[in-house]
Tab-separated table of N, CA and C in Angstrom:
chain	number	residue	atom	x	y	z
A	1	UNK	N	14.806	3.756	-74.570
A	1	UNK	CA	16.075	4.385	-74.299
A	1	UNK	C	16.845	4.473	-75.613
A	2	UNK	N	17.374	5.645	-75.906
A	2	UNK	CA	18.094	5.808	-77.168
A	2	UNK	C	19.451	5.114	-77.097
A	3	UNK	N	20.077	4.998	-78.255
A	3	UNK	CA	21.333	4.251	-78.368
A	3	UNK	C	22.432	4.796	-77.458
A	4	UNK	N	22.466	6.120	-77.244
A	4	UNK	CA	23.557	6.713	-76.479
A	4	UNK	C	23.081	7.415	-75.209
A	5	UNK	N	21.905	7.088	-74.727
A	5	UNK	CA	21.434	7.705	-73.479
A	5	UNK	C	21.980	6.938	-72.287
A	6	UNK	N	21.897	7.562	-71.163
A	6	UNK	CA	22.425	6.969	-69.937
A	6	UNK	C	21.291	6.800	-68.945
A	7	UNK	N	21.299	5.689	-68.218
A	7	UNK	CA	20.303	5.473	-67.177
A	7	UNK	C	20.421	6.553	-66.108
A	8	UNK	N	19.289	6.973	-65.570
A	8	UNK	CA	19.339	7.849	-64.390
A	8	UNK	C	19.835	7.003	-63.218
A	9	UNK	N	20.258	7.649	-62.163
A	9	UNK	CA	20.750	6.910	-60.994
A	9	UNK	C	19.641	6.040	-60.400
A	10	UNK	N	18.398	6.536	-60.396
A	10	UNK	CA	17.280	5.736	-59.887
A	10	UNK	C	17.020	4.521	-60.768
A	11	UNK	N	17.043	4.705	-62.086
A	11	UNK	CA	16.861	3.569	-62.996
A	11	UNK	C	17.968	2.536	-62.807
A	12	UNK	N	19.181	3.011	-62.653
A	12	UNK	CA	20.342	2.145	-62.461
A	12	UNK	C	20.162	1.234	-61.255
A	13	UNK	N	19.821	1.821	-60.110
A	13	UNK	CA	19.699	1.005	-58.900
A	13	UNK	C	18.420	0.164	-58.894
A	14	UNK	N	17.349	0.621	-59.546
A	14	UNK	CA	16.160	-0.229	-59.675
A	14	UNK	C	16.460	-1.441	-60.554
A	15	UNK	N	17.268	-1.238	-61.582
A	15	UNK	CA	17.646	-2.354	-62.450
A	15	UNK	C	18.486	-3.362	-61.669
A	16	UNK	N	19.393	-2.869	-60.840
A	16	UNK	CA	20.197	-3.768	-60.000
A	16	UNK	C	19.292	-4.534	-59.039
A	17	UNK	N	18.300	-3.856	-58.443
A	17	UNK	CA	17.356	-4.540	-57.545
A	17	UNK	C	16.617	-5.650	-58.288
A	18	UNK	N	16.308	-5.421	-59.558
A	18	UNK	CA	15.630	-6.448	-60.368
A	18	UNK	C	16.513	-7.671	-60.560
A	19	UNK	N	17.793	-7.450	-60.756
A	19	UNK	CA	18.734	-8.573	-60.900
A	19	UNK	C	18.878	-9.302	-59.564
A	20	UNK	N	18.950	-8.565	-58.465
A	20	UNK	CA	19.026	-9.181	-57.136
A	20	UNK	C	17.811	-10.082	-56.913
A	21	UNK	N	16.644	-9.646	-57.374
A	21	UNK	CA	15.408	-10.427	-57.207
A	21	UNK	C	15.486	-11.800	-57.863
A	22	UNK	N	16.350	-11.955	-58.854
A	22	UNK	CA	16.485	-13.238	-59.538
A	22	UNK	C	17.026	-14.338	-58.627
A	23	UNK	N	17.595	-13.977	-57.475
A	23	UNK	CA	18.081	-14.964	-56.503
A	23	UNK	C	16.966	-15.473	-55.586
A	24	UNK	N	15.796	-14.888	-55.652
A	24	UNK	CA	14.688	-15.248	-54.775
A	24	UNK	C	14.343	-16.730	-54.869
A	25	UNK	N	13.942	-17.293	-53.730
A	25	UNK	CA	13.475	-18.678	-53.717
A	25	UNK	C	11.971	-18.751	-53.451
A	26	UNK	N	11.297	-17.620	-53.545
A	26	UNK	CA	9.850	-17.571	-53.349
A	26	UNK	C	9.145	-17.963	-54.641
A	27	UNK	N	8.072	-18.726	-54.520
A	27	UNK	CA	7.309	-19.149	-55.686
A	27	UNK	C	6.220	-18.149	-56.070
A	28	UNK	N	5.931	-17.176	-55.200
A	28	UNK	CA	4.882	-16.181	-55.461
A	28	UNK	C	5.427	-14.886	-56.050
A	29	UNK	N	6.435	-14.324	-55.418
A	29	UNK	CA	6.985	-13.030	-55.830
A	29	UNK	C	8.500	-13.065	-55.735
A	30	UNK	N	9.173	-12.605	-56.757
A	30	UNK	CA	10.617	-12.401	-56.677
A	30	UNK	C	10.822	-10.930	-56.340
A	31	UNK	N	11.414	-10.683	-55.179
A	31	UNK	CA	11.627	-9.320	-54.708
A	31	UNK	C	13.107	-9.122	-54.449
A	32	UNK	N	13.625	-8.006	-54.928
A	32	UNK	CA	15.016	-7.649	-54.692
A	32	UNK	C	15.095	-6.250	-54.129
A	33	UNK	N	16.104	-6.008	-53.291
A	33	UNK	CA	16.295	-4.690	-52.689
A	33	UNK	C	17.782	-4.361	-52.640
A	34	UNK	N	18.077	-3.076	-52.781
A	34	UNK	CA	19.443	-2.579	-52.731
A	34	UNK	C	19.453	-1.339	-51.848
A	35	UNK	N	20.329	-1.325	-50.856
A	35	UNK	CA	20.507	-0.150	-50.000
A	35	UNK	C	21.667	0.659	-50.562
A	36	UNK	N	21.442	1.960	-50.749
A	36	UNK	CA	22.413	2.826	-51.407
A	36	UNK	C	22.569	4.125	-50.608
A	37	UNK	N	23.801	4.579	-50.511
A	37	UNK	CA	24.062	5.908	-49.958
A	37	UNK	C	25.202	6.529	-50.760
A	38	UNK	N	25.039	7.784	-51.130
A	38	UNK	CA	26.051	8.494	-51.914
A	38	UNK	C	26.444	7.725	-53.177
A	39	UNK	N	25.445	7.141	-53.842
A	39	UNK	CA	25.618	6.403	-55.096
A	39	UNK	C	26.475	5.143	-54.953
A	40	UNK	N	26.592	4.627	-53.730
A	40	UNK	CA	27.348	3.391	-53.490
A	40	UNK	C	26.432	2.342	-52.857
A	41	UNK	N	26.518	1.122	-53.339
A	41	UNK	CA	25.722	0.028	-52.795
A	41	UNK	C	26.274	-0.353	-51.428
A	42	UNK	N	25.378	-0.369	-50.443
A	42	UNK	CA	25.739	-0.767	-49.084
A	42	UNK	C	25.479	-2.249	-48.870
A	43	UNK	N	24.271	-2.688	-49.188
A	43	UNK	CA	23.885	-4.094	-49.049
A	43	UNK	C	22.795	-4.412	-50.064
A	44	UNK	N	22.574	-5.704	-50.264
A	44	UNK	CA	21.473	-6.169	-51.109
A	44	UNK	C	20.700	-7.234	-50.346
A	45	UNK	N	19.498	-7.507	-50.809
A	45	UNK	CA	18.694	-8.570	-50.206
A	45	UNK	C	17.609	-9.022	-51.162
A	46	UNK	N	17.228	-10.269	-51.024
A	46	UNK	CA	16.111	-10.816	-51.798
A	46	UNK	C	15.284	-11.676	-50.865
A	47	UNK	N	14.066	-11.990	-51.261
A	47	UNK	CA	13.202	-12.780	-50.395
A	47	UNK	C	13.482	-14.267	-50.562
A	48	UNK	N	13.577	-14.931	-49.422
A	48	UNK	CA	13.843	-16.357	-49.416
A	48	UNK	C	13.981	-16.867	-47.995
A	49	UNK	N	14.092	-18.163	-47.865
A	49	UNK	CA	14.200	-18.809	-46.553
A	49	UNK	C	15.477	-18.368	-45.843
A	50	UNK	N	15.466	-18.488	-44.525
A	50	UNK	CA	16.643	-18.154	-43.727
A	50	UNK	C	17.836	-18.987	-44.184
A	51	UNK	N	19.021	-18.412	-44.058
A	51	UNK	CA	20.252	-19.056	-44.518
A	51	UNK	C	20.374	-20.477	-43.977
A	52	UNK	N	20.642	-21.411	-44.876
A	52	UNK	CA	20.862	-22.802	-44.498
A	52	UNK	C	19.598	-23.625	-44.323
A	53	UNK	N	18.423	-22.993	-44.416
A	53	UNK	CA	17.163	-23.731	-44.265
A	53	UNK	C	16.565	-24.050	-45.628
A	54	UNK	N	15.774	-25.105	-45.678
A	54	UNK	CA	15.120	-25.481	-46.924
A	54	UNK	C	14.123	-24.393	-47.325
A	55	UNK	N	14.003	-24.177	-48.629
A	55	UNK	CA	13.155	-23.097	-49.130
A	55	UNK	C	11.984	-23.643	-49.934
A	56	UNK	N	11.200	-22.730	-50.469
A	56	UNK	CA	9.991	-23.106	-51.212
A	56	UNK	C	10.295	-23.805	-52.536
A	57	UNK	N	11.474	-23.538	-53.113
A	57	UNK	CA	11.835	-24.257	-54.336
A	57	UNK	C	11.939	-25.750	-54.058
A	58	UNK	N	12.379	-26.084	-52.845
A	58	UNK	CA	12.531	-27.486	-52.452
A	58	UNK	C	11.249	-28.052	-51.832
A	59	UNK	N	10.578	-27.262	-51.003
A	59	UNK	CA	9.445	-27.759	-50.218
A	59	UNK	C	8.073	-27.400	-50.781
A	60	UNK	N	8.014	-26.453	-51.701
A	60	UNK	CA	6.729	-25.930	-52.159
A	60	UNK	C	6.297	-24.785	-51.262
A	61	UNK	N	5.294	-24.067	-51.712
A	61	UNK	CA	4.818	-22.881	-50.993
A	61	UNK	C	3.730	-23.262	-49.993
A	62	UNK	N	4.048	-23.113	-48.713
A	62	UNK	CA	3.085	-23.409	-47.648
A	62	UNK	C	1.884	-22.469	-47.728
A	63	UNK	N	2.107	-21.228	-48.102
A	63	UNK	CA	1.011	-20.255	-48.204
A	63	UNK	C	0.040	-20.653	-49.316
A	64	UNK	N	0.568	-21.154	-50.445
A	64	UNK	CA	-0.302	-21.631	-51.522
A	64	UNK	C	-1.087	-22.861	-51.069
A	65	UNK	N	-0.405	-23.771	-50.384
A	65	UNK	CA	-1.060	-24.991	-49.908
A	65	UNK	C	-2.218	-24.669	-48.964
A	66	UNK	N	-2.064	-23.618	-48.154
A	66	UNK	CA	-3.091	-23.234	-47.182
A	66	UNK	C	-4.029	-22.146	-47.715
A	67	UNK	N	-3.854	-21.760	-48.978
A	67	UNK	CA	-4.674	-20.752	-49.641
A	67	UNK	C	-4.705	-19.427	-48.861
A	68	UNK	N	-3.519	-18.968	-48.460
A	68	UNK	CA	-3.392	-17.721	-47.702
A	68	UNK	C	-3.118	-16.580	-48.678
A	69	UNK	N	-3.945	-15.534	-48.648
A	69	UNK	CA	-3.742	-14.417	-49.587
A	69	UNK	C	-2.451	-13.654	-49.314
A	70	UNK	N	-1.909	-13.069	-50.371
A	70	UNK	CA	-0.703	-12.251	-50.264
A	70	UNK	C	-0.957	-11.097	-49.297
A	71	UNK	N	0.074	-10.748	-48.532
A	71	UNK	CA	-0.025	-9.617	-47.611
A	71	UNK	C	-0.623	-9.938	-46.259
A	72	UNK	N	-0.974	-11.204	-46.030
A	72	UNK	CA	-1.568	-11.590	-44.748
A	72	UNK	C	-0.775	-12.751	-44.149
A	73	UNK	N	-0.934	-12.936	-42.858
A	73	UNK	CA	-0.350	-14.078	-42.144
A	73	UNK	C	1.129	-14.287	-42.470
A	74	UNK	N	1.925	-13.238	-42.317
A	74	UNK	CA	3.359	-13.296	-42.629
A	74	UNK	C	4.080	-14.410	-41.871
A	75	UNK	N	3.582	-14.757	-40.701
A	75	UNK	CA	4.269	-15.771	-39.885
A	75	UNK	C	4.224	-17.162	-40.509
A	76	UNK	N	3.333	-17.394	-41.458
A	76	UNK	CA	3.224	-18.695	-42.122
A	76	UNK	C	4.312	-18.862	-43.181
A	77	UNK	N	4.794	-17.766	-43.725
A	77	UNK	CA	5.749	-17.789	-44.830
A	77	UNK	C	7.138	-18.192	-44.353
A	78	UNK	N	7.826	-19.017	-45.141
A	78	UNK	CA	9.202	-19.416	-44.845
A	78	UNK	C	10.198	-18.294	-45.155
A	79	UNK	N	9.793	-17.378	-46.025
A	79	UNK	CA	10.730	-16.376	-46.545
A	79	UNK	C	10.916	-15.194	-45.603
A	80	UNK	N	12.108	-14.660	-45.671
A	80	UNK	CA	12.439	-13.374	-45.087
A	80	UNK	C	12.345	-12.384	-46.240
A	81	UNK	N	11.716	-11.243	-46.007
A	81	UNK	CA	11.531	-10.269	-47.075
A	81	UNK	C	12.860	-9.644	-47.496
A	82	UNK	N	12.910	-9.185	-48.734
A	82	UNK	CA	14.124	-8.575	-49.289
A	82	UNK	C	14.599	-7.406	-48.433
A	83	UNK	N	13.661	-6.565	-47.991
A	83	UNK	CA	14.030	-5.415	-47.174
A	83	UNK	C	14.608	-5.856	-45.831
A	84	UNK	N	14.050	-6.915	-45.265
A	84	UNK	CA	14.587	-7.451	-44.013
A	84	UNK	C	15.999	-7.972	-44.226
A	85	UNK	N	16.237	-8.635	-45.346
A	85	UNK	CA	17.580	-9.142	-45.638
A	85	UNK	C	18.576	-8.016	-45.880
A	86	UNK	N	18.133	-6.895	-46.445
A	86	UNK	CA	19.012	-5.726	-46.590
A	86	UNK	C	19.461	-5.254	-45.207
A	87	UNK	N	18.532	-5.198	-44.266
A	87	UNK	CA	18.844	-4.756	-42.900
A	87	UNK	C	19.751	-5.767	-42.205
A	88	UNK	N	19.454	-7.050	-42.343
A	88	UNK	CA	20.268	-8.100	-41.720
A	88	UNK	C	21.694	-8.068	-42.270
A	89	UNK	N	21.834	-7.928	-43.576
A	89	UNK	CA	23.173	-7.875	-44.176
A	89	UNK	C	23.949	-6.657	-43.666
A	90	UNK	N	23.261	-5.538	-43.510
A	90	UNK	CA	23.915	-4.345	-42.962
A	90	UNK	C	24.401	-4.622	-41.540
A	91	UNK	N	23.562	-5.252	-40.733
A	91	UNK	CA	23.940	-5.560	-39.349
A	91	UNK	C	25.116	-6.537	-39.302
A	92	UNK	N	25.080	-7.567	-40.133
A	92	UNK	CA	26.159	-8.562	-40.151
A	92	UNK	C	27.506	-7.957	-40.534
A	93	UNK	N	27.466	-6.941	-41.383
A	93	UNK	CA	28.707	-6.370	-41.900
A	93	UNK	C	29.038	-5.000	-41.305
A	94	UNK	N	28.291	-4.610	-40.258
A	94	UNK	CA	28.588	-3.359	-39.570
A	94	UNK	C	28.381	-2.116	-40.415
A	95	UNK	N	27.336	-2.134	-41.250
A	95	UNK	CA	27.052	-1.017	-42.145
A	95	UNK	C	25.795	-0.304	-41.667
A	96	UNK	N	25.900	0.992	-41.453
A	96	UNK	CA	24.740	1.790	-41.070
A	96	UNK	C	23.889	2.097	-42.294
A	97	UNK	N	22.584	2.037	-42.127
A	97	UNK	CA	21.660	2.424	-43.195
A	97	UNK	C	21.125	3.835	-42.986
A	98	UNK	N	21.655	4.550	-42.028
A	98	UNK	CA	21.238	5.922	-41.734
A	98	UNK	C	21.343	6.779	-42.993
A	99	UNK	N	20.217	7.349	-43.400
A	99	UNK	CA	20.198	8.225	-44.560
A	99	UNK	C	20.232	7.524	-45.904
A	100	UNK	N	20.157	6.206	-45.920
A	100	UNK	CA	20.239	5.443	-47.171
A	100	UNK	C	18.923	5.505	-47.949
A	101	UNK	N	19.041	5.203	-49.216
A	101	UNK	CA	17.875	4.987	-50.075
A	101	UNK	C	17.781	3.498	-50.325
A	102	UNK	N	16.568	2.958	-50.198
A	102	UNK	CA	16.319	1.556	-50.526
A	102	UNK	C	15.626	1.522	-51.881
A	103	UNK	N	16.222	0.820	-52.824
A	103	UNK	CA	15.611	0.569	-54.127
A	103	UNK	C	15.080	-0.849	-54.073
A	104	UNK	N	13.790	-1.012	-54.356
A	104	UNK	CA	13.161	-2.321	-54.199
A	104	UNK	C	12.160	-2.559	-55.316
A	105	UNK	N	12.019	-3.799	-55.714
A	105	UNK	CA	11.104	-4.140	-56.804
A	105	UNK	C	9.640	-4.050	-56.396
A	106	UNK	N	9.358	-4.020	-55.096
A	106	UNK	CA	7.990	-3.919	-54.584
A	106	UNK	C	7.955	-2.913	-53.445
A	107	UNK	N	6.787	-2.355	-53.187
A	107	UNK	CA	6.627	-1.502	-52.012
A	107	UNK	C	6.644	-2.393	-50.770
A	108	UNK	N	6.960	-1.835	-49.601
A	108	UNK	CA	7.133	-2.681	-48.414
A	108	UNK	C	5.816	-3.052	-47.729
A	109	UNK	N	5.844	-4.172	-47.033
A	109	UNK	CA	4.750	-4.499	-46.127
A	109	UNK	C	4.915	-3.618	-44.888
A	110	UNK	N	3.932	-3.583	-44.040
A	110	UNK	CA	3.984	-2.719	-42.861
A	110	UNK	C	5.100	-3.139	-41.901
A	111	UNK	N	5.386	-4.445	-41.797
A	111	UNK	CA	6.464	-4.900	-40.909
A	111	UNK	C	7.821	-4.404	-41.405
A	112	UNK	N	8.070	-4.530	-42.697
A	112	UNK	CA	9.328	-4.040	-43.262
A	112	UNK	C	9.424	-2.522	-43.135
A	113	UNK	N	8.310	-1.834	-43.345
A	113	UNK	CA	8.306	-0.375	-43.220
A	113	UNK	C	8.752	0.049	-41.825
A	114	UNK	N	8.244	-0.615	-40.810
A	114	UNK	CA	8.635	-0.260	-39.439
A	114	UNK	C	10.118	-0.514	-39.205
A	115	UNK	N	10.643	-1.610	-39.744
A	115	UNK	CA	12.071	-1.897	-39.599
A	115	UNK	C	12.913	-0.854	-40.330
A	116	UNK	N	12.481	-0.467	-41.521
A	116	UNK	CA	13.219	0.529	-42.301
A	116	UNK	C	13.197	1.894	-41.613
A	117	UNK	N	12.091	2.218	-40.985
A	117	UNK	CA	12.009	3.466	-40.212
A	117	UNK	C	13.033	3.439	-39.084
A	118	UNK	N	13.101	2.330	-38.365
A	118	UNK	CA	14.073	2.231	-37.266
A	118	UNK	C	15.513	2.184	-37.758
A	119	UNK	N	15.733	1.712	-38.995
A	119	UNK	CA	17.071	1.727	-39.578
A	119	UNK	C	17.447	3.140	-40.031
A	120	UNK	N	16.467	4.037	-39.997
A	120	UNK	CA	16.647	5.458	-40.313
A	120	UNK	C	16.981	5.725	-41.781
A	121	UNK	N	16.328	4.959	-42.674
A	121	UNK	CA	16.520	5.258	-44.095
A	121	UNK	C	15.893	6.616	-44.409
A	122	UNK	N	16.296	7.207	-45.519
A	122	UNK	CA	15.766	8.512	-45.913
A	122	UNK	C	14.728	8.412	-47.023
A	123	UNK	N	14.850	7.365	-47.852
A	123	UNK	CA	14.010	7.292	-49.054
A	123	UNK	C	13.816	5.839	-49.456
A	124	UNK	N	12.664	5.578	-50.063
A	124	UNK	CA	12.337	4.256	-50.589
A	124	UNK	C	11.848	4.455	-52.019
A	125	UNK	N	12.461	3.737	-52.976
A	125	UNK	CA	12.109	3.860	-54.389
A	125	UNK	C	11.718	2.485	-54.914
A	126	UNK	N	10.605	2.427	-55.640
A	126	UNK	CA	10.120	1.160	-56.168
A	126	UNK	C	9.457	1.368	-57.518
A	127	UNK	N	9.179	0.269	-58.198
A	127	UNK	CA	8.350	0.322	-59.396
A	127	UNK	C	7.179	-0.651	-59.292
A	128	UNK	N	7.088	-1.395	-58.210
A	128	UNK	CA	6.014	-2.371	-58.046
A	128	UNK	C	5.289	-2.164	-56.741
A	129	UNK	N	4.072	-2.654	-56.673
A	129	UNK	CA	3.334	-2.496	-55.428
A	129	UNK	C	3.016	-3.840	-54.808
A	130	UNK	N	3.076	-3.849	-53.494
A	130	UNK	CA	2.727	-5.010	-52.696
A	130	UNK	C	1.228	-4.957	-52.446
A	131	UNK	N	0.662	-5.970	-51.858
A	131	UNK	CA	-0.788	-6.050	-51.718
A	131	UNK	C	-1.355	-5.167	-50.609
A	132	UNK	N	-0.517	-4.509	-49.850
A	132	UNK	CA	-1.027	-3.620	-48.809
A	132	UNK	C	-0.361	-2.258	-48.927
A	133	UNK	N	-1.054	-1.241	-48.468
A	133	UNK	CA	-0.546	0.126	-48.570
A	133	UNK	C	-0.433	0.795	-47.199
A	134	UNK	N	-0.519	0.033	-46.126
A	134	UNK	CA	-0.542	0.621	-44.783
A	134	UNK	C	0.771	1.295	-44.404
A	135	UNK	N	1.834	1.004	-45.135
A	135	UNK	CA	3.130	1.607	-44.836
A	135	UNK	C	3.164	3.105	-45.144
A	136	UNK	N	2.318	3.585	-46.051
A	136	UNK	CA	2.434	4.968	-46.529
A	136	UNK	C	2.277	5.992	-45.412
A	137	UNK	N	1.331	5.798	-44.525
A	137	UNK	CA	1.154	6.730	-43.400
A	137	UNK	C	2.371	6.716	-42.484
A	138	UNK	N	2.931	5.530	-42.258
A	138	UNK	CA	4.117	5.425	-41.408
A	138	UNK	C	5.310	6.151	-42.026
A	139	UNK	N	5.545	5.936	-43.318
A	139	UNK	CA	6.645	6.616	-44.005
A	139	UNK	C	6.457	8.129	-43.954
A	140	UNK	N	5.230	8.567	-44.190
A	140	UNK	CA	4.956	10.009	-44.164
A	140	UNK	C	5.249	10.592	-42.789
A	141	UNK	N	4.760	9.934	-41.743
A	141	UNK	CA	4.989	10.409	-40.380
A	141	UNK	C	6.477	10.423	-40.031
A	142	UNK	N	7.226	9.440	-40.532
A	142	UNK	CA	8.659	9.335	-40.248
A	142	UNK	C	9.507	10.231	-41.153
A	143	UNK	N	8.887	10.845	-42.158
A	143	UNK	CA	9.625	11.718	-43.057
A	143	UNK	C	10.458	10.984	-44.090
A	144	UNK	N	10.066	9.765	-44.413
A	144	UNK	CA	10.786	8.969	-45.418
A	144	UNK	C	10.175	9.239	-46.788
A	145	UNK	N	11.016	9.639	-47.731
A	145	UNK	CA	10.542	9.860	-49.087
A	145	UNK	C	10.136	8.550	-49.731
A	146	UNK	N	9.084	8.590	-50.529
A	146	UNK	CA	8.608	7.386	-51.208
A	146	UNK	C	8.304	7.732	-52.656
A	147	UNK	N	8.960	7.028	-53.567
A	147	UNK	CA	8.766	7.283	-54.996
A	147	UNK	C	8.447	5.994	-55.724
A	148	UNK	N	7.448	6.061	-56.600
A	148	UNK	CA	7.124	4.959	-57.503
A	148	UNK	C	7.497	5.416	-58.906
A	149	UNK	N	8.407	4.695	-59.527
A	149	UNK	CA	8.894	5.033	-60.856
A	149	UNK	C	8.504	3.940	-61.841
A	150	UNK	N	8.603	4.213	-63.124
A	150	UNK	CA	8.351	3.144	-64.101
A	150	UNK	C	9.386	2.032	-63.952
A	151	UNK	N	9.020	0.804	-64.288
A	151	UNK	CA	10.006	-0.278	-64.221
A	151	UNK	C	11.156	-0.015	-65.182
A	152	UNK	N	12.367	-0.427	-64.800
A	152	UNK	CA	13.500	-0.248	-65.713
A	152	UNK	C	13.372	-1.212	-66.888
A	153	UNK	N	14.027	-0.862	-67.985
A	153	UNK	CA	14.037	-1.756	-69.141
A	153	UNK	C	14.748	-3.055	-68.753
A	154	UNK	N	14.230	-4.153	-69.206
A	154	UNK	CA	14.791	-5.467	-68.854
A	154	UNK	C	16.062	-5.772	-69.641
A	155	UNK	N	16.231	-5.129	-70.777
A	155	UNK	CA	17.398	-5.446	-71.595
A	155	UNK	C	18.641	-4.729	-71.055
A	156	UNK	N	19.776	-5.329	-71.305
A	156	UNK	CA	21.063	-4.752	-70.954
A	156	UNK	C	21.655	-4.194	-72.242
A	157	UNK	N	21.970	-2.915	-72.231
A	157	UNK	CA	22.527	-2.299	-73.445
A	157	UNK	C	23.954	-1.838	-73.169
A	158	UNK	N	24.821	-2.074	-74.128
A	158	UNK	CA	26.200	-1.638	-74.012
A	158	UNK	C	26.797	-1.558	-75.408
A	159	UNK	N	27.826	-0.739	-75.524
A	159	UNK	CA	28.513	-0.620	-76.807
A	159	UNK	C	29.541	-1.725	-76.921
A	160	UNK	N	29.715	-2.259	-78.080
A	160	UNK	CA	30.687	-3.338	-78.278
A	160	UNK	C	31.963	-2.809	-78.877
């Protein structure tokens, strides 16, 4: 990025999703998501244990202990996915995700994809891929746009 260039709107919100991911309590993947409509942030979410419950930072990763591969046996995991937390936060605060774009550090699992379809999002943008791709047919059938972009630059640039 040149000294005086400006981030595109997609780069901007993907970068914010990356910062949101830093709150993750998962030992395997830090995932962050941001729900956006009309260039305004509606909600954010990251993967981690349910509110008020002990997480993997404290207890260790049960999936690692049981040698469970990524993308399988979701019920064993203590974490709620970032996309699920975006939906939960919207519900808690009375915010509709109808027509929203979800910016996320990873592509969704099939369970999150189904929830996002029912939340009536319009688009999903990511720069990372999850271990399964079964969501793509569902998104296509539901008419949800899906874009994979390059990861945003990790550095923060500003004029002093």
